[in-house]
Amino acid sequence: MRTIGLMSGTSLDGVDAAYLETDGEVIGRLGPRLTLPYDPALRRLLRGLLDRAETLAEDDPELRDAVRRLTDRHAEAVEALGLEADLIGFHGQTILHRPPVAGRNFTPFTWQVGDAVSLARRTGMTVAYDFRSADVAAGGQGAPLVPVFHRALSAPLPKPLAILNLGGVGNVTWLGPEGEMLAFDTGPANGPLDDWARQHTGKDYDAAGRLALAGQADGAVLGRLMAHPYLTAPPPKSLDRLDFDRALKEAGAAELSAADGAATLCAFCAVCVAAAARLFPEPPLQWLVAGGGRRNPAIMKALQGALEEPVRPVEVAGWDGDALEAQAFGLLAARVAGGLPITFPGTTGAPRPLRGGRIVGSLL
């Protein structure tokens, strides 16, 4: 199938769109990709919705406005790509993610917003969407979803292999030599660092890691953050972008200088990844890093210091680190259309390999 995958991540920076030809199992061809940034007003609107997501009503006027503008931007990304496809994989924007947590009594749910019907109508293409809900309803974490794509993409590479994606939240896929998959969220990544940079410099992120490289990680704050129970909890596990906000405040991060705070957040990102590595069945031969975090020299330096194995950007394997998540939703869309499972016991804690997603358009 000819697919276009769309992804808007927790960093809230824009829409990634990527063309992919696949049957859901094997990747036939990776085509063009692009990123359409969100304008500052839409980014502020989305961030405001995340901040009050716990009490947000579905008929909230700001939410309706955000859904319309978000969907329009996704349609513009498809149009800008300029390619016909059989199917679009539309993740939408996560507003709140509350997966099951042992010992906590609440109804798990996951909430991604976006108007799939409107997107199908505007593009004239079939749209697969709502990839996470079925897994959460069955007791899974609803995340991560990309491991089955990582497995297909890395088929020729030596195993064990770890693929680390550093967006607003970090997530890792461990792949074994017999096709085994283990995946989970590692902890905060770019999200807190972006917020810190915005607060202290007025910039949307710490460009080239300059702020962090000018500072020193604070050992006391880092030690308090390392005591967070999430880091030693066994998988399956996943996070919402804001889950560590309270821990950062209680650890005293707000009292640090701009540079030292940024350095501490980079170090904490790496510590979280190192803690994740201790949960693998066996050490990987190497780490391949995707997402915006691989462009931050301070984060990459911290990772190289925290991990024993080689740490490299995914480009060394010939992959495009800015396209992987969008490409993944192209492959997931094909799996939804083909009735193939998209989540697994080793990736989300699903009770069995589960199908998921919904389709609107001509493939119904």
Coordinates of C-alpha atoms in Angstrom, one line a residue:
M1 CA 0.0 0.0 0.0
R2 CA 1.0 3.6 -0.6
T3 CA 0.7 5.3 2.7
I4 CA 1.4 8.7 4.2
G5 CA 2.1 8.8 8.0
L6 CA 1.4 11.9 10.0
M7 CA 2.8 12.6 13.5
S8 CA 2.5 15.5 15.9
G9 CA 4.5 14.8 19.0
T10 CA 4.7 15.9 22.6
S11 CA 7.2 18.6 21.7
L12 CA 4.3 20.5 19.9
D13 CA 6.6 21.8 17.2
G14 CA 4.7 20.8 14.1
V15 CA 3.5 18.0 11.8
D16 CA 5.8 15.4 10.3
A17 CA 4.6 13.8 7.1
A18 CA 6.3 10.9 5.4
Y19 CA 5.5 8.6 2.4
L20 CA 6.0 4.9 2.7
E21 CA 5.1 1.8 0.7
T22 CA 4.5 -1.3 2.8
D23 CA 2.2 -4.3 3.4
G24 CA 2.5 -3.7 7.1
E25 CA 5.2 -6.3 7.5
V26 CA 7.9 -5.4 5.0
I27 CA 8.9 -1.9 4.0
G28 CA 9.0 -1.6 0.2
R29 CA 10.1 2.0 -0.2
L30 CA 10.7 5.1 1.9
G31 CA 9.7 8.2 0.1
P32 CA 9.8 11.9 0.7
R33 CA 9.1 13.5 4.0
L34 CA 8.6 17.0 5.3
T35 CA 7.8 19.0 8.5
L36 CA 5.3 21.8 8.7
P37 CA 5.9 23.8 11.9
Y38 CA 3.0 25.1 14.0
D39 CA 2.7 28.8 14.2
P40 CA 3.4 30.2 17.7
A41 CA -0.3 30.9 18.4
L42 CA -1.3 27.3 17.7
R43 CA 1.7 26.0 19.8
R44 CA 0.5 28.2 22.7
L45 CA -3.0 27.0 22.3
L46 CA -2.0 23.4 22.3
R47 CA 0.3 23.8 25.3
G48 CA -2.5 25.6 27.2
L49 CA -4.8 22.6 26.5
L50 CA -2.2 20.2 27.9
D51 CA -1.8 22.3 31.0
R52 CA -5.5 22.0 31.8
A53 CA -6.2 18.6 30.2
E54 CA -7.3 17.0 33.5
T55 CA -10.4 19.3 33.6
L56 CA -10.8 19.9 29.9
A57 CA -14.4 19.3 28.5
E58 CA -14.8 17.9 25.1
D59 CA -17.0 20.8 24.1
D60 CA -14.5 23.5 25.2
P61 CA -14.4 26.3 22.6
E62 CA -10.6 26.4 22.7
L63 CA -10.4 22.7 22.2
R64 CA -12.8 22.9 19.2
D65 CA -10.6 25.7 17.7
A66 CA -7.5 23.7 18.3
V67 CA -8.9 20.5 16.6
R68 CA -9.9 22.5 13.6
R69 CA -6.6 24.3 13.2
L70 CA -4.6 21.1 14.0
T71 CA -6.5 19.1 11.4
D72 CA -6.1 21.8 8.8
R73 CA -2.3 21.8 9.4
H74 CA -2.2 18.0 8.9
A75 CA -4.2 18.4 5.7
E76 CA -1.7 21.1 4.5
A77 CA 1.2 18.7 5.2
V78 CA -0.4 16.0 3.0
E79 CA -1.0 18.5 0.3
A80 CA 2.5 19.9 0.6
L81 CA 3.9 16.4 0.2
G82 CA 2.1 16.3 -3.2
L83 CA 1.7 12.5 -3.4
E84 CA -1.3 10.3 -3.9
A85 CA -1.7 7.5 -1.4
D86 CA -4.0 4.7 -0.6
L87 CA -4.1 5.4 3.1
I88 CA -3.1 8.1 5.7
G89 CA -2.0 7.2 9.2
F90 CA -3.3 10.1 11.4
H91 CA -2.1 10.0 15.0
G92 CA -3.5 13.4 16.0
Q93 CA -2.2 15.3 19.1
T94 CA -2.1 13.6 22.5
I95 CA -3.8 15.9 25.0
L96 CA -3.7 13.5 28.0
H97 CA -2.4 10.0 28.5
R98 CA -3.3 8.1 31.6
P99 CA -2.3 4.4 31.2
P100 CA -2.9 1.8 33.9
V101 CA -0.6 2.1 36.9
A102 CA -0.3 -0.7 39.5
G103 CA -1.8 0.4 42.9
R104 CA -3.6 3.4 41.5
N105 CA -7.4 3.3 41.3
F106 CA -8.6 5.2 38.2
T107 CA -10.0 4.4 34.8
P108 CA -7.1 4.4 32.3
F109 CA -7.6 6.4 29.1
T110 CA -5.7 8.0 26.3
W111 CA -6.9 11.1 24.5
Q112 CA -5.7 12.2 21.0
V113 CA -7.5 15.0 19.2
G114 CA -7.9 15.6 15.5
D115 CA -10.8 15.3 13.0
A116 CA -10.2 12.2 10.9
V117 CA -13.4 12.6 9.0
S118 CA -12.5 16.1 8.0
L119 CA -9.0 15.1 7.0
A120 CA -10.4 12.3 4.8
R121 CA -12.9 14.6 3.2
R122 CA -10.3 17.3 2.5
T123 CA -7.6 15.0 1.1
G124 CA -9.9 12.6 -0.6
M125 CA -7.9 9.7 1.0
T126 CA -8.8 6.9 3.4
V127 CA -7.6 7.7 7.0
A128 CA -6.6 5.3 9.7
Y129 CA -6.7 6.8 13.2
D130 CA -7.3 6.2 17.0
F131 CA -4.4 3.8 17.3
R132 CA -4.1 3.7 21.1
S133 CA -7.6 3.3 22.5
A134 CA -8.2 -0.4 22.0
D135 CA -4.9 -1.3 23.7
V136 CA -5.7 0.9 26.7
A137 CA -9.2 -0.6 26.9
A138 CA -7.6 -4.1 27.0
G139 CA -5.3 -3.2 29.8
G140 CA -2.3 -2.1 27.8
Q141 CA -0.3 1.1 28.1
G142 CA -1.3 2.4 24.7
A143 CA 2.4 3.2 24.1
P144 CA 4.9 2.9 22.5
L145 CA 3.4 2.1 19.1
V146 CA 6.5 2.4 16.9
P147 CA 8.4 -0.9 17.8
V148 CA 6.8 -3.0 15.1
F149 CA 8.0 -0.4 12.6
H150 CA 11.5 -0.4 14.2
R151 CA 11.6 -4.2 13.8
A152 CA 10.7 -3.9 10.1
L153 CA 13.2 -1.1 9.4
S154 CA 16.1 -2.7 11.3
A155 CA 15.7 -6.2 9.7
P156 CA 19.2 -6.2 8.2
L157 CA 21.0 -4.9 11.3
P158 CA 22.8 -7.0 14.0
K159 CA 20.9 -7.6 17.2
P160 CA 20.4 -7.0 20.0
L161 CA 19.7 -3.4 19.1
A162 CA 18.3 -0.4 21.0
I163 CA 16.5 2.4 19.2
L164 CA 16.0 5.4 21.3
N165 CA 13.5 8.2 20.3
L166 CA 14.0 11.5 22.2
G167 CA 10.9 13.7 21.7
G168 CA 9.1 15.5 24.5
V169 CA 9.3 12.1 26.3
G170 CA 11.9 9.4 25.6
N171 CA 11.0 5.9 24.5
V172 CA 13.2 2.9 23.6
T173 CA 12.7 -0.2 21.6
W174 CA 15.0 -3.2 22.4
L175 CA 15.1 -5.8 19.5
G176 CA 16.4 -9.3 20.1
P177 CA 18.1 -11.6 17.5
E178 CA 14.9 -13.7 17.2
G179 CA 12.5 -10.9 16.6
E180 CA 11.8 -10.2 20.3
M181 CA 10.5 -6.7 21.1
L182 CA 10.6 -4.9 24.4
A183 CA 9.6 -1.2 24.5
F184 CA 8.6 1.5 27.0
D185 CA 9.0 5.1 27.8
T186 CA 12.3 6.0 29.4
G187 CA 11.4 9.3 31.1
P188 CA 11.5 13.0 30.3
A189 CA 13.5 14.1 27.3
N190 CA 13.1 17.3 25.3
G191 CA 9.9 18.4 27.0
P192 CA 11.2 19.8 30.2
L193 CA 14.3 21.2 28.5
D194 CA 12.2 23.0 25.9
D195 CA 10.0 24.5 28.7
W196 CA 13.1 25.5 30.6
A197 CA 14.7 27.2 27.5
R198 CA 11.4 29.0 26.8
Q199 CA 11.2 30.3 30.4
H200 CA 14.8 31.4 30.7
T201 CA 15.7 32.5 27.1
G202 CA 12.4 33.1 25.3
K203 CA 13.4 30.5 22.7
D204 CA 11.4 27.4 21.9
Y205 CA 14.3 25.1 22.6
D206 CA 18.0 25.0 23.6
A207 CA 19.5 25.4 20.1
A208 CA 22.7 23.3 19.6
G209 CA 22.6 22.6 23.4
R210 CA 24.4 25.9 24.0
L211 CA 22.6 26.7 27.2
A212 CA 23.2 23.2 28.7
L213 CA 26.8 23.1 27.6
A214 CA 27.5 26.3 29.4
G215 CA 26.3 24.9 32.7
Q216 CA 27.0 22.0 35.1
A217 CA 24.6 19.4 36.2
D218 CA 23.6 19.8 39.8
G219 CA 24.3 16.6 41.7
A220 CA 21.9 17.2 44.5
V221 CA 18.9 17.9 42.2
L222 CA 19.9 15.0 39.9
G223 CA 20.1 12.6 42.9
R224 CA 16.6 13.5 44.0
L225 CA 15.3 13.0 40.5
M226 CA 17.0 9.7 40.2
A227 CA 15.0 8.4 43.2
H228 CA 11.8 8.6 41.2
P229 CA 10.1 5.2 41.3
Y230 CA 9.3 5.3 37.6
L231 CA 13.0 4.7 36.8
T232 CA 13.1 1.3 38.5
A233 CA 9.5 0.2 37.7
P234 CA 9.4 -2.8 35.3
P235 CA 7.9 -2.5 31.9
P236 CA 5.3 -2.2 30.6
K237 CA 5.2 1.5 31.4
S238 CA 4.5 4.8 29.6
L239 CA 4.3 8.5 30.5
D240 CA 2.4 11.7 29.8
R241 CA 4.5 14.7 28.9
L242 CA 3.8 16.4 32.2
D243 CA 4.2 13.4 34.5
F244 CA 7.5 14.6 35.9
D245 CA 6.6 18.3 36.4
R246 CA 5.9 17.8 40.1
A247 CA 9.1 15.8 40.6
L248 CA 11.2 18.5 39.0
K249 CA 9.7 21.2 41.2
E250 CA 10.1 19.1 44.4
A251 CA 13.7 18.3 43.4
G252 CA 14.6 22.0 43.4
A253 CA 15.3 22.4 39.7
A254 CA 13.6 25.8 39.7
E255 CA 16.3 27.2 42.0
L256 CA 19.2 26.5 39.5
S257 CA 20.7 29.0 37.1
A258 CA 19.5 28.9 33.5
A259 CA 22.6 27.0 32.3
D260 CA 22.9 24.6 35.3
G261 CA 19.2 23.8 35.0
A262 CA 19.5 23.0 31.3
A263 CA 22.6 20.8 32.0
T264 CA 20.8 19.0 34.8
L265 CA 17.8 18.3 32.6
C266 CA 20.1 16.9 29.9
A267 CA 21.9 14.7 32.5
F268 CA 18.5 13.5 33.9
C269 CA 17.4 12.5 30.3
A270 CA 20.6 10.3 30.1
V271 CA 20.1 8.9 33.6
C272 CA 16.6 7.8 32.6
V273 CA 17.9 6.0 29.6
A274 CA 20.7 4.3 31.6
A275 CA 18.0 3.1 34.0
A276 CA 16.0 1.8 31.1
A277 CA 19.0 -0.2 29.8
R278 CA 19.1 -2.1 33.1
L279 CA 15.7 -3.5 32.3
F280 CA 16.8 -5.1 29.0
P281 CA 17.1 -8.9 28.7
E282 CA 20.7 -8.3 27.5
P283 CA 22.8 -5.3 26.5
P284 CA 22.4 -4.0 23.0
L285 CA 25.3 -3.9 20.5
Q286 CA 24.6 -0.2 19.9
W287 CA 22.1 2.6 20.5
L288 CA 20.6 4.4 17.5
V289 CA 19.1 7.7 18.5
A290 CA 16.1 9.4 16.7
G291 CA 14.0 12.5 17.5
G292 CA 15.0 16.0 18.2
G293 CA 17.2 15.0 21.1
R294 CA 19.9 13.6 18.8
R295 CA 20.5 17.2 17.5
N296 CA 21.4 18.4 21.0
P297 CA 25.1 17.9 21.6
A298 CA 24.6 18.2 25.4
I299 CA 22.1 15.3 25.4
M300 CA 24.2 13.1 23.2
K301 CA 27.3 13.8 25.3
A302 CA 25.4 12.9 28.4
L303 CA 24.2 9.7 26.8
Q304 CA 27.7 8.7 25.7
G305 CA 28.8 9.2 29.3
A306 CA 25.9 7.2 30.8
L307 CA 25.8 4.2 28.5
E308 CA 28.5 1.6 27.9
E309 CA 27.6 0.8 24.3
P310 CA 28.2 3.1 21.2
V311 CA 25.6 5.9 20.9
R312 CA 24.9 7.1 17.4
P313 CA 22.3 9.1 15.5
V314 CA 20.1 6.8 13.3
E315 CA 21.5 8.4 10.2
V316 CA 24.5 6.1 10.5
A317 CA 22.1 3.3 9.5
G318 CA 20.8 5.3 6.6
W319 CA 17.6 6.4 8.3
D320 CA 16.1 9.8 8.6
G321 CA 15.7 10.6 12.3
D322 CA 13.2 13.4 11.7
A323 CA 10.9 11.0 9.7
L324 CA 10.8 7.8 11.7
E325 CA 7.7 8.4 13.8
A326 CA 5.7 9.7 10.8
Q327 CA 6.9 6.7 8.8
A328 CA 5.8 4.4 11.6
F329 CA 2.3 5.6 11.4
G330 CA 2.3 4.9 7.7
L331 CA 3.2 1.3 8.5
L332 CA 0.7 1.1 11.4
A333 CA -2.0 2.4 9.1
A334 CA -1.3 -0.5 6.7
R335 CA -1.5 -2.9 9.6
V336 CA -4.8 -1.5 10.7
A337 CA -6.2 -1.8 7.1
G338 CA -4.8 -5.4 6.9
G339 CA -6.2 -6.5 10.2
L340 CA -2.7 -7.1 11.7
P341 CA -1.9 -6.5 15.4
I342 CA -0.3 -3.1 16.2
T343 CA 0.5 -3.6 20.0
F344 CA 2.1 -6.6 21.7
P345 CA 2.7 -7.9 25.2
G346 CA 6.4 -6.8 25.1
T347 CA 5.6 -3.3 23.8
T348 CA 2.5 -2.1 25.7
G349 CA 1.8 -4.9 28.1
A350 CA -1.2 -5.9 26.0
P351 CA -2.6 -9.3 27.0
R352 CA -1.9 -10.7 23.5
P353 CA -1.0 -9.2 20.1
L354 CA -3.9 -6.7 19.5
R355 CA -5.4 -5.1 16.5
G356 CA -6.4 -1.5 16.9
G357 CA -7.2 1.7 15.1
R358 CA -10.2 2.8 13.1
I359 CA -10.7 3.7 9.4
V360 CA -12.7 6.3 7.7
G361 CA -13.0 6.5 3.9
S362 CA -13.1 4.2 1.0
L363 CA -11.5 1.2 2.6
L364 CA -14.4 0.8 5.0

